Amino acid sequence: MTRNMVAGNWKMFKSPQEAHLFAESFQSLLASTQLRFPVGIFPNYLSIPTLVTALQGTGNVFVGAQNCHEQDEGAFTGETSAAMVRSAGASHVLVGHSERREYYSESGAQLLAKTRAAIRNGLTPVFCCGEKLEDRKAGLQNQVIQAQLDDVVGNLSEDEIANTVIAYEPVWAIGTGETASPEQAQEVHEFIRNYLTNRSAELSASTTILYGGSVKPGNARELFSQPDIDGGLIGGASLKPEDFFSIVATMNAMQ
Ligand code: PGA
């Protein structure tokens, strides 16, 4: 089993029609490629069924949601549960993306509940953590990551962690064009790997840890070459089929 993964976080971009066009282009780019690791796309909820249908039969490609509610159903106007996400054909869900922490004030307790809802409903949570610029400037990145991991991963059983992907996304590198240097990213990835080793060496060796924050075709190889970086969570560059494919192909060539 490979730890490698490349995933696109589309945020609030692309209608179902646009998602369909993307899928057609991406599939034709993939046509002569044998993917050796899972590749995911996280569109808005409405585009999940579109992508699931359009990408059916494309080996090693999955669809995920960007969020889910912590309860399976109920009177929560405007919300979507993990059970619904699963039944729409998605297999993964992002939890704790910095934009949700920042704009929707998602707390550690809520993120733990969402992670558990995901696992309970057969979804793989992709738990995102990352420090802000002021934390990085003060040299506090490891403390911030430790606290974010303690909120969620520290409360999961080993079986639950085995079903979880972790993404390190320094907030100062998201959508800014400023990427963490491979060394800066590796340092935090190693910190996360060691955090997992404290639970179990086996778990640590098998957990996928993605890097996210301005990954582009031009910097993917350097980042993916780091020993504890298992792949990328790609925002802006995942919106263009050619750029996303180029990042995917970079990882495929490294297998
Ligand atoms: P970016 O976003 O690649 O546009 O920096 C990454 C993310 O938010 O997941």
Tab-separated table of C-alpha atoms and ligand atoms in Angstrom, residues 7-11 94 97-99 128 167 169-178 211-216 232-239, ligand 1:
chain	number	residue	atom	x	y	z
A	7	ALA	CA	-5.839	15.720	-4.124
A	8	GLY	CA	-7.462	18.867	-5.459
A	9	ASN	CA	-9.456	21.170	-3.187
A	10	TRP	CA	-11.702	23.184	-5.474
A	11	LYS	CA	-13.113	25.367	-2.676
A	94	LEU	CA	-11.810	17.444	4.363
A	97	HIS	CA	-9.391	23.303	6.511
A	98	SER	CA	-8.025	26.660	7.675
A	99	GLU	CA	-10.732	28.534	5.767
A	128	CYS	CA	-6.020	19.652	7.950
A	167	ALA	CA	-2.715	17.434	5.621
A	169	GLU	CA	-1.239	23.412	5.287
A	170	PRO	CA	0.573	26.462	6.655
A	171	VAL	CA	-2.035	29.233	6.486
A	172	TRP	CA	0.535	31.750	5.218
A	173	ALA	CA	1.165	29.570	2.155
A	174	ILE	CA	-2.474	29.005	1.144
A	175	GLY	CA	-3.527	30.927	-1.938
A	176	THR	CA	-0.668	33.374	-1.442
A	177	GLY	CA	1.745	32.009	-4.037
A	178	GLU	CA	4.220	31.648	-1.188
A	211	TYR	CA	1.446	19.115	2.154
A	212	GLY	CA	-0.796	21.967	0.989
A	213	GLY	CA	-0.104	25.617	0.225
A	214	SER	CA	0.668	26.963	-3.240
A	215	VAL	CA	1.774	23.611	-4.691
A	216	LYS	CA	2.258	24.076	-8.441
A	232	GLY	CA	-0.189	17.284	-1.902
A	233	LEU	CA	-3.523	18.960	-1.281
A	234	ILE	CA	-3.743	21.367	-4.167
A	235	GLY	CA	-5.993	24.435	-4.281
A	236	GLY	CA	-5.578	26.921	-7.128
A	237	ALA	CA	-3.521	24.637	-9.359
A	238	SER	CA	-6.165	21.884	-9.203
A	239	LEU	CA	-8.687	24.024	-11.076
B	1	PGA	P1	-3.566	26.647	-2.658
B	1	PGA	O1	-4.625	26.035	-1.613
B	1	PGA	O2	-2.900	25.469	-3.352
B	1	PGA	O3	-4.377	27.488	-3.592
B	1	PGA	O4	-2.571	27.429	-1.857
B	1	PGA	C1	-4.377	24.860	-0.875
B	1	PGA	C2	-5.559	24.546	0.033
B	1	PGA	O5	-6.188	25.473	0.567
B	1	PGA	O6	-5.906	23.359	0.223
